[in-house]
Every structure is written in structure tokens, then in C-alpha cells.
């Protein structure tokens, strides 16, 4: 596995919605598509890297992705994606 990192967990952080802005203050520059986070970040260490993707019925059939707990509370029709050790392979 030369050059492969194989992460199973990652350190992350969260902030409140009012801490996120696309508007720069005087002297700041925000590139197009970027945003600024102001204030304290709430760090969570060693979070398992996995995401659920499922089909929910919200104003019609829609795809929902997010934490397993969030998606599983809205549908039984979902899959969990997580890092693994299976080599990529092409399909014909």
C-alpha cells in the first residue's frame, strides 16, 4: 500500500450558523465560493469516517446524505459508505 493513507477516523469541528459568513470585514478578502468562520470552533477528535446515503420521501423521492443517525431516522432505505481496503477496479 505504498503512498496510501488509509484513514478510518479524522478530527473535525463544528460551529453555529451565525459564525459562518460570506461577507468580509474591512481589510479581509473572501474568494468566490469561500466563507469565513468567526469565533470558537468546537473540536471533536477521532470521528469515524462514514456517511449514510439514502432515499427519503420529502415532497417526492429525494436523496439524503449525512451522519448515519440522521439518515436512518428518516428512512430504512440507505447505505453506509466508509473507508476500506478494497482495491479499485474497473467495470465494463
XYZ file of C-alpha atoms in Angstrom:
92
model
C 0.000 0.000 0.000
C 2.684 2.436 -1.000
C 1.545 6.071 -0.687
C -1.926 5.280 0.672
C -3.016 6.827 3.994
C -5.990 4.579 4.987
C -7.766 6.971 7.349
C -10.567 5.460 9.428
C -11.032 8.463 11.727
C -10.498 12.196 11.416
C -10.512 15.230 13.719
C -13.359 17.628 12.875
C -15.007 20.748 14.267
C -18.426 22.377 14.246
C -19.675 25.955 14.601
C -23.049 27.663 14.978
C -24.718 29.064 11.818
C -24.255 32.687 12.951
C -20.454 32.154 12.946
C -20.378 31.497 9.179
C -20.305 34.432 6.762
C -19.580 35.144 3.098
C -19.183 38.857 3.820
C -15.648 40.079 4.548
C -14.995 42.734 7.142
C -12.853 45.751 6.305
C -9.399 44.563 5.239
C -10.481 40.945 4.669
C -10.734 39.157 1.318
C -13.058 36.230 0.633
C -12.515 34.313 -2.607
C -15.583 33.439 -4.678
C -17.247 30.317 -3.243
C -15.422 30.663 0.095
C -16.678 31.647 3.529
C -15.336 32.924 6.841
C -15.784 31.314 10.262
C -15.630 33.677 13.219
C -15.370 32.716 16.886
C -14.505 29.436 18.567
C -14.520 26.091 16.816
C -15.832 23.085 18.742
C -13.386 20.242 18.065
C -14.259 16.553 18.081
C -11.305 14.162 17.892
C -11.218 10.756 16.217
C -14.582 10.802 14.423
C -15.291 7.639 12.402
C -15.314 8.434 8.685
C -18.599 7.125 7.379
C -21.609 8.653 5.705
C -25.074 7.330 5.010
C -26.826 7.912 1.681
C -30.495 7.059 1.358
C -33.784 7.750 -0.367
C -36.325 9.750 1.658
C -39.881 10.800 0.875
C -39.851 14.598 1.236
C -42.012 16.384 -1.322
C -41.353 13.346 -3.532
C -38.461 10.890 -3.549
C -35.138 12.593 -2.729
C -31.598 11.558 -1.886
C -30.363 12.417 1.610
C -26.758 12.145 2.798
C -25.292 12.755 6.242
C -24.474 11.086 9.549
C -25.852 7.551 9.885
C -28.110 8.534 12.819
C -29.672 11.401 10.848
C -30.347 9.426 7.671
C -31.523 6.261 9.465
C -34.071 8.308 11.431
C -35.761 9.316 8.135
C -35.577 6.104 6.084
C -34.795 2.400 6.177
C -33.586 2.596 2.563
C -29.927 3.682 2.897
C -26.331 2.511 2.557
C -23.272 3.391 4.643
C -20.080 4.453 2.892
C -16.796 4.198 4.803
C -13.080 3.872 4.042
C -11.946 0.373 3.233
C -9.094 -1.663 1.927
C -10.642 -2.953 -1.302
C -8.638 -2.029 -4.388
C -10.362 -0.008 -7.087
C -11.319 -1.972 -10.145
C -12.819 -1.062 -13.464
C -16.186 -2.277 -14.642
C -17.043 -2.998 -18.264
